[in-house]
PDB file of N, CA and C and ligand atoms in Angstrom:
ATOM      1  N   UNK A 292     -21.860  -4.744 -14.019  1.00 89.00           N
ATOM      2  CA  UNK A 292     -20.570  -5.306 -13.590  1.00 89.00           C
ATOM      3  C   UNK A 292     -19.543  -4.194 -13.419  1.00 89.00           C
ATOM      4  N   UNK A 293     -18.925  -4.426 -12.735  1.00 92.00           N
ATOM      5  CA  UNK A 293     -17.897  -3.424 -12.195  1.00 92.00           C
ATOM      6  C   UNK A 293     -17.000  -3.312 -13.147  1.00 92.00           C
ATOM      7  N   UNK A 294     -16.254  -1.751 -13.566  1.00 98.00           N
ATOM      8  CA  UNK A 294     -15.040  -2.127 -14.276  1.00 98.00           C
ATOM      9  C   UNK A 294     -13.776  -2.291 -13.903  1.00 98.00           C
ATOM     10  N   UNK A 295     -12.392  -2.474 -14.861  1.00 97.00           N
ATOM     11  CA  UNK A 295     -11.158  -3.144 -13.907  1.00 97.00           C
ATOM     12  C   UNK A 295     -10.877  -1.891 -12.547  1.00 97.00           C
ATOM     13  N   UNK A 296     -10.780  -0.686 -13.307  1.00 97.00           N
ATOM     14  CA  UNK A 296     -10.652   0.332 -12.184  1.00 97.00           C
ATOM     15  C   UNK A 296     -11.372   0.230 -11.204  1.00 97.00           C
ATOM     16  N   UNK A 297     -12.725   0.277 -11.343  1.00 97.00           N
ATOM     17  CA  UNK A 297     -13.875   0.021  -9.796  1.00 97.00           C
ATOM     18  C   UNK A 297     -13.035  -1.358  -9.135  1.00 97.00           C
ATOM     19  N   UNK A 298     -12.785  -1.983  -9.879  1.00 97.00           N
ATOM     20  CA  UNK A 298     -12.545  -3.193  -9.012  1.00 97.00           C
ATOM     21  C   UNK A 298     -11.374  -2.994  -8.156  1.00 97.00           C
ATOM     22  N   UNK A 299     -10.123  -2.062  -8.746  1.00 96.00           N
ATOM     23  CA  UNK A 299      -9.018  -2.029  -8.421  1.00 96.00           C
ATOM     24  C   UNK A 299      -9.324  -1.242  -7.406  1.00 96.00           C
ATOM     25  N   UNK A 300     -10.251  -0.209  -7.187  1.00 96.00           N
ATOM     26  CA  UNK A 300     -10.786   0.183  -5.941  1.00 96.00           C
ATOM     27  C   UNK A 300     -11.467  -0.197  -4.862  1.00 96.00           C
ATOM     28  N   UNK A 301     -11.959  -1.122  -5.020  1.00 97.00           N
ATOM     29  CA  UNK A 301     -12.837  -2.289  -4.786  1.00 97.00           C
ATOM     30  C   UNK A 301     -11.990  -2.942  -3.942  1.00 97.00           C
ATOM     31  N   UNK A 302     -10.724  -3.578  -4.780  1.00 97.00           N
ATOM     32  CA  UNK A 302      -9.448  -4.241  -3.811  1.00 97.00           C
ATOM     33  C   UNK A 302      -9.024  -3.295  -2.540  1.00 97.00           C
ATOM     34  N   UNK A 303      -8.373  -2.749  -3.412  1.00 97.00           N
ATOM     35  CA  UNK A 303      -7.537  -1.250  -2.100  1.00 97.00           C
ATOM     36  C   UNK A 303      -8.828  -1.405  -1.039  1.00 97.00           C
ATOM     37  N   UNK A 304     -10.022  -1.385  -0.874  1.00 98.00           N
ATOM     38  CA  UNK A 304     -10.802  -1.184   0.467  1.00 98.00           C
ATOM     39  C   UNK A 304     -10.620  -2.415   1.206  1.00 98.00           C
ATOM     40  N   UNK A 305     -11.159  -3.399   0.166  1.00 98.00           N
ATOM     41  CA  UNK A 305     -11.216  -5.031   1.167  1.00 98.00           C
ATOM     42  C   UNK A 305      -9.606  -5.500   1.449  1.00 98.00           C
ATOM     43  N   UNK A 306      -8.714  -5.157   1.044  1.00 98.00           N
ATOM     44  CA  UNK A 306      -7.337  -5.070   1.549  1.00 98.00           C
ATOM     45  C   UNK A 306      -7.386  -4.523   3.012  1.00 98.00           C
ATOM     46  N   UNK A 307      -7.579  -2.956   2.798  1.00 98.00           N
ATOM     47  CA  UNK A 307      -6.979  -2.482   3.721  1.00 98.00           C
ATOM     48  C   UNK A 307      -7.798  -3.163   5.096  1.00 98.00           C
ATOM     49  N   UNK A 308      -9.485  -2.915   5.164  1.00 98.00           N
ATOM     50  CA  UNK A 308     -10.286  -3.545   5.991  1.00 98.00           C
ATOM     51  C   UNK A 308      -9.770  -4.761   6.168  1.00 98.00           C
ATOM     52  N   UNK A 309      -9.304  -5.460   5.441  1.00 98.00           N
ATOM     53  CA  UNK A 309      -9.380  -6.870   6.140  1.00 98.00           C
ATOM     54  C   UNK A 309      -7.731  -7.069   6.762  1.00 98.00           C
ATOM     55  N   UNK A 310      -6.839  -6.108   6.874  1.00 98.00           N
ATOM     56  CA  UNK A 310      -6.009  -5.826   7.750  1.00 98.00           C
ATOM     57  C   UNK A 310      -6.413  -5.245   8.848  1.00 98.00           C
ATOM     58  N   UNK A 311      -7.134  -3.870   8.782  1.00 98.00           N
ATOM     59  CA  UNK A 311      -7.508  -3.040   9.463  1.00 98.00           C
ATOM     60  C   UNK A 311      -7.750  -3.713  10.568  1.00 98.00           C
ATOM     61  N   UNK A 312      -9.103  -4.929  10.411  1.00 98.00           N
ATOM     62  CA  UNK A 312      -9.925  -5.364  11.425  1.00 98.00           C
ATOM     63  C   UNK A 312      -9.501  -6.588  12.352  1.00 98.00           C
ATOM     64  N   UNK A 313      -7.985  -7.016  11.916  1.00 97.00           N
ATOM     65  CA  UNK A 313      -7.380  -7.776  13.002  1.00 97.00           C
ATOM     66  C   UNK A 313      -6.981  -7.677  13.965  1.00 97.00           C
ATOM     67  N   UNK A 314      -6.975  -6.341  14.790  1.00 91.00           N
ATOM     68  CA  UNK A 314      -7.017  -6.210  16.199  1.00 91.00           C
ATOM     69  C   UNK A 314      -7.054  -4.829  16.102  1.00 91.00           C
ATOM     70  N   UNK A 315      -7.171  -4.361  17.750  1.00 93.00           N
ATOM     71  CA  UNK A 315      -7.701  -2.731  17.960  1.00 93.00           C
ATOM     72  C   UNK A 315      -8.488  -2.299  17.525  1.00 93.00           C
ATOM     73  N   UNK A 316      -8.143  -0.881  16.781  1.00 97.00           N
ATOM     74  CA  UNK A 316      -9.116  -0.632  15.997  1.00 97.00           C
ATOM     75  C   UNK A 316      -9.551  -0.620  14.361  1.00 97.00           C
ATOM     76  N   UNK A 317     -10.571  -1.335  14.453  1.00 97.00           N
ATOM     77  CA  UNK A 317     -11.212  -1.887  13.145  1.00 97.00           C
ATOM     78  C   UNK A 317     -10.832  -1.194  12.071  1.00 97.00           C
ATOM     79  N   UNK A 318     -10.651   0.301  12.085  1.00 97.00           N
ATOM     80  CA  UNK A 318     -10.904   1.178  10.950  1.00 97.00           C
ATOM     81  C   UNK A 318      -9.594   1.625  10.821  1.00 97.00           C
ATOM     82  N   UNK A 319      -8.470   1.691  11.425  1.00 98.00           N
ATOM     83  CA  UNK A 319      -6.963   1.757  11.164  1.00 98.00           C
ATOM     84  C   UNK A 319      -6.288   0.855  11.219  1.00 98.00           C
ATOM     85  N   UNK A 320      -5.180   0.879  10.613  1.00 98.00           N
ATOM     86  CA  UNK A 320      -4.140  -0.399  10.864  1.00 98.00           C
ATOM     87  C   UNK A 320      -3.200   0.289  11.558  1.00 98.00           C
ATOM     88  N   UNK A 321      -2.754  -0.726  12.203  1.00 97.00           N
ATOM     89  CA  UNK A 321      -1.608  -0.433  13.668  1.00 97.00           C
ATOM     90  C   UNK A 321      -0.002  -0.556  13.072  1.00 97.00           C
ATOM     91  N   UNK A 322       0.816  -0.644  13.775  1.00 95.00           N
ATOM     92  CA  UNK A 322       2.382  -0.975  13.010  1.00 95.00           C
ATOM     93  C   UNK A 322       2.096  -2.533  12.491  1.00 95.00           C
ATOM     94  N   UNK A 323       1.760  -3.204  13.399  1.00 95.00           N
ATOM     95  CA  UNK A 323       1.633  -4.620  13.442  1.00 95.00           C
ATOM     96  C   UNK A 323       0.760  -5.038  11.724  1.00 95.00           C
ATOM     97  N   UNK A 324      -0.041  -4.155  12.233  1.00 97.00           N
ATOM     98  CA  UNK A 324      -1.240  -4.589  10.801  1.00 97.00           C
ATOM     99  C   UNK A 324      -0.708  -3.823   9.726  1.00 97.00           C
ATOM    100  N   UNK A 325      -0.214  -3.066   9.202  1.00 95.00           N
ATOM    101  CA  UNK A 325       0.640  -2.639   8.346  1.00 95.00           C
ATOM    102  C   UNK A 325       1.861  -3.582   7.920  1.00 95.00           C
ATOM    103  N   UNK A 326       3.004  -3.758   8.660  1.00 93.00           N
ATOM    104  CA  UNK A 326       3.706  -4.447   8.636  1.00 93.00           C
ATOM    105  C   UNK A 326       3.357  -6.026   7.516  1.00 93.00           C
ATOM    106  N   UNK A 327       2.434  -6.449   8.553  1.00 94.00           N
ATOM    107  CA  UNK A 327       1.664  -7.753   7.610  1.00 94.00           C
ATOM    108  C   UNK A 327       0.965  -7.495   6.126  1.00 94.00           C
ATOM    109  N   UNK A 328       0.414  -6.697   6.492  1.00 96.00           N
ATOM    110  CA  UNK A 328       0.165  -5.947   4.485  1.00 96.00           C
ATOM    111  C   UNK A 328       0.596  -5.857   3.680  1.00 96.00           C
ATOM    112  N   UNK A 329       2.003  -5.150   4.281  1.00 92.00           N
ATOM    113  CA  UNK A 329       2.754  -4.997   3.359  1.00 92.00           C
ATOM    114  C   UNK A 329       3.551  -6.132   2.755  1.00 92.00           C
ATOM    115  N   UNK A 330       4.608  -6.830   3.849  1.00 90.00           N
ATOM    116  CA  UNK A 330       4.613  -8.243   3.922  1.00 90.00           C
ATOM    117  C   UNK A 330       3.515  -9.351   2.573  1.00 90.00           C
ATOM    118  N   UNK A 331       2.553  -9.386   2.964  1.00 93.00           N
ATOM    119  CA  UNK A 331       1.989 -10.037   2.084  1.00 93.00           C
ATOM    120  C   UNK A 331       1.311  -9.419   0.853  1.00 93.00           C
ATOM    121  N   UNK A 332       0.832  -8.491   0.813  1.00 94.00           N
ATOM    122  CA  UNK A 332       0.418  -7.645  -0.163  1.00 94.00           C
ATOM    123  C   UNK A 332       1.011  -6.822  -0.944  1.00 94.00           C
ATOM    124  N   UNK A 333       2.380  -6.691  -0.643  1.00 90.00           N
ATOM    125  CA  UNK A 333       3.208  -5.535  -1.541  1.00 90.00           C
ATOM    126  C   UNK A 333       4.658  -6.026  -1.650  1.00 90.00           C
ATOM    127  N   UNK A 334       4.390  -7.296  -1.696  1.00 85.00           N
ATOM    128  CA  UNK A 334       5.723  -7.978  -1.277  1.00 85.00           C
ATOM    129  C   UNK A 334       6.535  -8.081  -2.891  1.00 85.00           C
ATOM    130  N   UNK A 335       5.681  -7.766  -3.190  1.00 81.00           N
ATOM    131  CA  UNK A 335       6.286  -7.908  -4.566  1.00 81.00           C
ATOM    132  C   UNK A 335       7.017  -6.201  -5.151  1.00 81.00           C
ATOM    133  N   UNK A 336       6.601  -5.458  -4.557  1.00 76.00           N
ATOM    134  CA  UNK A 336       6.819  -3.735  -5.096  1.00 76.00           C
ATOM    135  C   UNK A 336       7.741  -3.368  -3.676  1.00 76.00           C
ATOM    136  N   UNK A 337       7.608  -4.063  -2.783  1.00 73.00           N
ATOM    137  CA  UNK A 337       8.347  -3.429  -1.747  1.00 73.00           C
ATOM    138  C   UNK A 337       9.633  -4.301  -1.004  1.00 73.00           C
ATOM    139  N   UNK A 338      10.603  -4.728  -1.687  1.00 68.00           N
ATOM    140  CA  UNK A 338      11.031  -5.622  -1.889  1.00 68.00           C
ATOM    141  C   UNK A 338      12.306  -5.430  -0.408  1.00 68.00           C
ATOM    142  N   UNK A 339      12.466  -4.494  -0.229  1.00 57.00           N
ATOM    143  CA  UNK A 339      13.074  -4.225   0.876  1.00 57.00           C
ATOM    144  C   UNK A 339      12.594  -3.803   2.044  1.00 57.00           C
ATOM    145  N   UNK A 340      11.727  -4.498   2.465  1.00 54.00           N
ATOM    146  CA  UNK A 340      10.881  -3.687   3.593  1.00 54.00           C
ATOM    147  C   UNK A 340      10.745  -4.952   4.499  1.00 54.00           C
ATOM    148  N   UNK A 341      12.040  -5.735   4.243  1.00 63.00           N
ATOM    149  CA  UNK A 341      12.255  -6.766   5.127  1.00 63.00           C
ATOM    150  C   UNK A 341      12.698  -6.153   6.990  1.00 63.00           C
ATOM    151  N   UNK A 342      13.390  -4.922   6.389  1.00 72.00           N
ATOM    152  CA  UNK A 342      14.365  -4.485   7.167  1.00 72.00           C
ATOM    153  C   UNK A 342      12.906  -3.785   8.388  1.00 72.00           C
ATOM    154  N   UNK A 343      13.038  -3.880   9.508  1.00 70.00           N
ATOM    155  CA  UNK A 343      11.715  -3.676  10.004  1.00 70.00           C
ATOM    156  C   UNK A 343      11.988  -1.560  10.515  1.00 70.00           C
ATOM    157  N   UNK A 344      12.924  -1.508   9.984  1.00 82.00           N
ATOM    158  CA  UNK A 344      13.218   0.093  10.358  1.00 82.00           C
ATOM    159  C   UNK A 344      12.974   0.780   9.172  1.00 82.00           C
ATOM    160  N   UNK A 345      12.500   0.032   8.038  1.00 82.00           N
ATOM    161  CA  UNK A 345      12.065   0.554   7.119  1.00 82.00           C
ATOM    162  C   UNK A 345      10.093   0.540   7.451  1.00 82.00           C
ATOM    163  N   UNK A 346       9.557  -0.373   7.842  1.00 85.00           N
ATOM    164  CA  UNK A 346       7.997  -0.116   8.108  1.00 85.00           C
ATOM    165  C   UNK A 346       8.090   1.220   9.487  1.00 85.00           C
ATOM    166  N   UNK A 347       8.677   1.440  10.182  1.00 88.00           N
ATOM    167  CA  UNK A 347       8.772   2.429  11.289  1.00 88.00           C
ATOM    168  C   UNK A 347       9.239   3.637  10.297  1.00 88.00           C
ATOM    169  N   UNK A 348       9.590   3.746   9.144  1.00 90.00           N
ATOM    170  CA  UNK A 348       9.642   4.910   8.724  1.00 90.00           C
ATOM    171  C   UNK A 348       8.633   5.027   7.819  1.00 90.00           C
ATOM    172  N   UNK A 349       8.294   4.365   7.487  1.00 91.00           N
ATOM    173  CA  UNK A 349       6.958   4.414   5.668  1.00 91.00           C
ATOM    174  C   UNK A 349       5.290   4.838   6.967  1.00 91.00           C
ATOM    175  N   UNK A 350       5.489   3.681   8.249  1.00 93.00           N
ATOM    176  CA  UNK A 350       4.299   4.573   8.856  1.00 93.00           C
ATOM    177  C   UNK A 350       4.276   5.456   9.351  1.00 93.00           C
ATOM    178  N   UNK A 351       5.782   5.718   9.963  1.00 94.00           N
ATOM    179  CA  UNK A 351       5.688   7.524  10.458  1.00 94.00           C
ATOM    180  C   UNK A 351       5.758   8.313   8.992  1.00 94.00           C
ATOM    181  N   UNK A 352       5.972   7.939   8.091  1.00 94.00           N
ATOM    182  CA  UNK A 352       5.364   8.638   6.541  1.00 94.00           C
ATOM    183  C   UNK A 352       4.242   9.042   6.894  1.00 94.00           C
ATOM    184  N   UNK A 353       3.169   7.517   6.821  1.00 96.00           N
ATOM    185  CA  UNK A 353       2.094   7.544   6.481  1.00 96.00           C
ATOM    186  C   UNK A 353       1.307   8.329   7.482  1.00 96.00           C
ATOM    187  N   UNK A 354       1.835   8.068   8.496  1.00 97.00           N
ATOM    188  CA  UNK A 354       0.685   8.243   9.480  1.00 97.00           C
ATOM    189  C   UNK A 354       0.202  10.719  10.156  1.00 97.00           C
ATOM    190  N   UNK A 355      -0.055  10.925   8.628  1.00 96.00           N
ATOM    191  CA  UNK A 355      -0.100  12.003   9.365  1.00 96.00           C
ATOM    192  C   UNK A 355      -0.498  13.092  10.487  1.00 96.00           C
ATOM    193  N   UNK A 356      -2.236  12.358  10.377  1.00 97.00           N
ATOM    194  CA  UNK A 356      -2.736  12.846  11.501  1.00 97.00           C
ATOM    195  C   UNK A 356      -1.469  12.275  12.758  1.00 97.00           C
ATOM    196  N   UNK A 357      -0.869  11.566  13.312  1.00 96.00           N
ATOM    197  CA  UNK A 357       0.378  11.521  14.056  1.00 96.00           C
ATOM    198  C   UNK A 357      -0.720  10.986  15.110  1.00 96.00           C
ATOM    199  N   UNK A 358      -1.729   9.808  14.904  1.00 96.00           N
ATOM    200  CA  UNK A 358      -2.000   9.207  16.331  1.00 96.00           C
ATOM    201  C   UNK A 358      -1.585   7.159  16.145  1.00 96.00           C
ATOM    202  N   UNK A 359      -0.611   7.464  15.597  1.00 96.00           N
ATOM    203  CA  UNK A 359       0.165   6.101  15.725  1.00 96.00           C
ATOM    204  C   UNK A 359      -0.875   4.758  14.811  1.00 96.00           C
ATOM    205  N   UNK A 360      -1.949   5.519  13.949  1.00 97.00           N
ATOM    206  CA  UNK A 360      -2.509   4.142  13.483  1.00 97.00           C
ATOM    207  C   UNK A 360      -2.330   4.817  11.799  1.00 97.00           C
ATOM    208  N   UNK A 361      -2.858   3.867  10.809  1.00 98.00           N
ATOM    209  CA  UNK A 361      -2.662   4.222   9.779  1.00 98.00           C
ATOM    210  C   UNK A 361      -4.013   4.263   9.202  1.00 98.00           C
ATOM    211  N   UNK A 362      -5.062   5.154   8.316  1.00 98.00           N
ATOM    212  CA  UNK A 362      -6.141   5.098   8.390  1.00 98.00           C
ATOM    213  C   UNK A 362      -6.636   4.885   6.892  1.00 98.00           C
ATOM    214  N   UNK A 363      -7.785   4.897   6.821  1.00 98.00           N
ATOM    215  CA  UNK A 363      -8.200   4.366   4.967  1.00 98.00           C
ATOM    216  C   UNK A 363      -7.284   5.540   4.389  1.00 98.00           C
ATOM    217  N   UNK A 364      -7.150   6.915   4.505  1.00 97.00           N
ATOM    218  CA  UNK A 364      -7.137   7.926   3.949  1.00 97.00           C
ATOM    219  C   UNK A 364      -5.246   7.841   3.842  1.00 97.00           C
ATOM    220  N   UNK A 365      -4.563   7.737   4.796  1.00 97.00           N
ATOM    221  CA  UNK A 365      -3.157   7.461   5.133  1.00 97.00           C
ATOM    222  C   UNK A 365      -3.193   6.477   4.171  1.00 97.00           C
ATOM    223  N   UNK A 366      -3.723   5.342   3.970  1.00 97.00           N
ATOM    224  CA  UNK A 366      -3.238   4.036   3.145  1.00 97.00           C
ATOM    225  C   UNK A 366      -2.871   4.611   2.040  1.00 97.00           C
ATOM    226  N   UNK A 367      -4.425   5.115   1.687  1.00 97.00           N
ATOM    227  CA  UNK A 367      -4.384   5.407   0.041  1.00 97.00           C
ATOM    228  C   UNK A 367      -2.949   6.358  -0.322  1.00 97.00           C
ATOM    229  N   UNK A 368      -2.438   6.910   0.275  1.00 95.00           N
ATOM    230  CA  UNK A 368      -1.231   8.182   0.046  1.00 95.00           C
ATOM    231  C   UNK A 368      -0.037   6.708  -0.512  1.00 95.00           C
ATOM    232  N   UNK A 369      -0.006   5.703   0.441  1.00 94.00           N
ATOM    233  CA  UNK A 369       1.082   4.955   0.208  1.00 94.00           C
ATOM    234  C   UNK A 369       0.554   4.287  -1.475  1.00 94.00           C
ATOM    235  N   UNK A 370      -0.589   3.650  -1.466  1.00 94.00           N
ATOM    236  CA  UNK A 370      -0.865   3.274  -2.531  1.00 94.00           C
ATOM    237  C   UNK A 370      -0.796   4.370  -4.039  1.00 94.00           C
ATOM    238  N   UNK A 371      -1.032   4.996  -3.523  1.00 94.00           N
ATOM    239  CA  UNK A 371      -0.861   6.496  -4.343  1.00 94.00           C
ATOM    240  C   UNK A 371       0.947   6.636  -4.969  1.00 94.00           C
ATOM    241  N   UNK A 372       1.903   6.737  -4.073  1.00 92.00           N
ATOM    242  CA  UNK A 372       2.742   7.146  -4.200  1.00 92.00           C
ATOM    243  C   UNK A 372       3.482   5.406  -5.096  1.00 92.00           C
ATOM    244  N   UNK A 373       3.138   4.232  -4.441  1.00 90.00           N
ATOM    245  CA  UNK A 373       3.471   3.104  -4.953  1.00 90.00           C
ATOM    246  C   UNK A 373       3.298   3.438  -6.515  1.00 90.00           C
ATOM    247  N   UNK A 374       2.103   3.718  -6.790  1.00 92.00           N
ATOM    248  CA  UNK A 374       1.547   3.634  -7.900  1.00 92.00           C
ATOM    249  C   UNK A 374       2.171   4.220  -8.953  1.00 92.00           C
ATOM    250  N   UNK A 375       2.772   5.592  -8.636  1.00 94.00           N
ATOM    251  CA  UNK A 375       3.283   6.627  -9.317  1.00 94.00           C
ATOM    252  C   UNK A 375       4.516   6.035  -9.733  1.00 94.00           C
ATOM    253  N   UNK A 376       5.372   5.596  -8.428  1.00 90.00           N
ATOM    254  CA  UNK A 376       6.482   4.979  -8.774  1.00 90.00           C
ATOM    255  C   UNK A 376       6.629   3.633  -9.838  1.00 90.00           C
ATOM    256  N   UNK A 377       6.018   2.864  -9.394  1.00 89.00           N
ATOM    257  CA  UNK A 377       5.608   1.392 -10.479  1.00 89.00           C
ATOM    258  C   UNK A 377       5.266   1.925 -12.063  1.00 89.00           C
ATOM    259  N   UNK A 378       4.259   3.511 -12.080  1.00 93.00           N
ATOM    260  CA  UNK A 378       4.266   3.951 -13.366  1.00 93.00           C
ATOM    261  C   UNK A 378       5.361   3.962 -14.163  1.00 93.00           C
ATOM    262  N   UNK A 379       5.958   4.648 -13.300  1.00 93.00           N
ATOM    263  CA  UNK A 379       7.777   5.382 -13.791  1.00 93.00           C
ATOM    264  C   UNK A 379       8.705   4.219 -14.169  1.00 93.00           C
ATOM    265  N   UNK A 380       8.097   3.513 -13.644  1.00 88.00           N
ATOM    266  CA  UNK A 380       9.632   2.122 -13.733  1.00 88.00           C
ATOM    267  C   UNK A 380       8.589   1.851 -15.178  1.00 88.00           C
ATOM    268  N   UNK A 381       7.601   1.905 -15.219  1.00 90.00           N
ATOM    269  CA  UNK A 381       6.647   1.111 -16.807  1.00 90.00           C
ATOM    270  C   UNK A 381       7.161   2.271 -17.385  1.00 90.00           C
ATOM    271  N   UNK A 382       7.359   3.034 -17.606  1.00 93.00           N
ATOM    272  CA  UNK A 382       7.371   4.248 -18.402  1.00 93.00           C
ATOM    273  C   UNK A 382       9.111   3.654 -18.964  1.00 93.00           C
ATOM    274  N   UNK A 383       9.327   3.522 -17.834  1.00 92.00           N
ATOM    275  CA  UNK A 383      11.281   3.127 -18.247  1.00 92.00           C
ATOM    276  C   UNK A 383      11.156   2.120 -19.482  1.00 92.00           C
ATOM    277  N   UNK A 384      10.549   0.945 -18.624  1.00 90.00           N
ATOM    278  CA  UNK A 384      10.535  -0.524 -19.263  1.00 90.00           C
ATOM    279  C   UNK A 384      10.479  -0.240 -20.621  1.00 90.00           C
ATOM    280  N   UNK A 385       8.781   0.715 -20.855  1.00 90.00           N
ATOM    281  CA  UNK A 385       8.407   0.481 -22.520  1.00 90.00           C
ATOM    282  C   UNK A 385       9.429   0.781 -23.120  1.00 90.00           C
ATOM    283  N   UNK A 386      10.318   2.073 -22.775  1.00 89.00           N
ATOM    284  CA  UNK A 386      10.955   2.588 -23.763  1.00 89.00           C
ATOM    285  C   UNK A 386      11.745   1.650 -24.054  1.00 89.00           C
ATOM    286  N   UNK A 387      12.599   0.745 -22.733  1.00 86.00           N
ATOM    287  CA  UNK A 387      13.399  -0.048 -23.118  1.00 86.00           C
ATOM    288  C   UNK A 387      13.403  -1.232 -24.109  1.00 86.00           C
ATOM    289  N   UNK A 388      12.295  -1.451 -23.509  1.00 81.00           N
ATOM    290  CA  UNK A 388      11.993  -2.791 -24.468  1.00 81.00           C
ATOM    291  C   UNK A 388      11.029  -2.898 -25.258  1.00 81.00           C
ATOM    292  N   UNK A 389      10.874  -1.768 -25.898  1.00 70.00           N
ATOM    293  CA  UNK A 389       9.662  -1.269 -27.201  1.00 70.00           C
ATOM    294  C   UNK A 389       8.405  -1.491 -26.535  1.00 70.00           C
ATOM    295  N   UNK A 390       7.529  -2.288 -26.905  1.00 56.00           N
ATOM    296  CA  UNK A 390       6.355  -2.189 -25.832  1.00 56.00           C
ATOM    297  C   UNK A 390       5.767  -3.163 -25.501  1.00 56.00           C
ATOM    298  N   UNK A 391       6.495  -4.084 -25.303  1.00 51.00           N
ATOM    299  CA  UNK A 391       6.357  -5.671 -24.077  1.00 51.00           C
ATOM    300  C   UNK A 391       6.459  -5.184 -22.770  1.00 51.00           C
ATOM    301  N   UNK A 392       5.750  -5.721 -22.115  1.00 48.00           N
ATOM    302  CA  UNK A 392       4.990  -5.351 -21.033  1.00 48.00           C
ATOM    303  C   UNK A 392       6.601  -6.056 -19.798  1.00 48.00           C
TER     304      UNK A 392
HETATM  305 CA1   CA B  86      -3.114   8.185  11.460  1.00 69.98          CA
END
């Protein structure tokens, strides 16, 4: 059986793929397919990304190779950097509030 980490890796792929593969090309996500990801998948950590001039800047972030799609390897940087940040705010929390989650 997989553990929580494998799994949490496990997610991050069938996430991104099952954005990825809603139009164009299968193996990147487009503005469009990003947009919706985030939207539904990060809607909770990305709480301002209503503003749609904010996804035109997080994928010209992401997108380094610079051919307008966002790719497994591009994702992971955002998930990466999410991650770090969400740490930092837990890192805040514990101290604040002894160590309730
Ligand atoms: Ca790219």
């Amino acid at each position: 059986m997989p553990s929580e980490l494998e799994n949490a890796m496990e997610s991050m792929i069938m996430v991104f793929h099952r954005y990825a593969s809603r139009g164009g090309n299968p193996l990147t996500l487009s503005r469009k397919e990003l947009k919706e990801l985030m939207e539904a998948e990060l809607s909770g950590f990305l709480k301002s990304q209503k503003d749609p001039a904010a996804v035109d800047k997080i994928m010209k972030d992401l997108d380094t190779n610079r051919d307008g799609q966002v790719d497994f390897e591009e994702f992971v940087s955002l998930v990466v950097g999410l991650s770090i940040a969400c740490e930092q705010c837990y890192k805040m929390h514990m101290k604040k509030a002894g160590c309730k989650k």
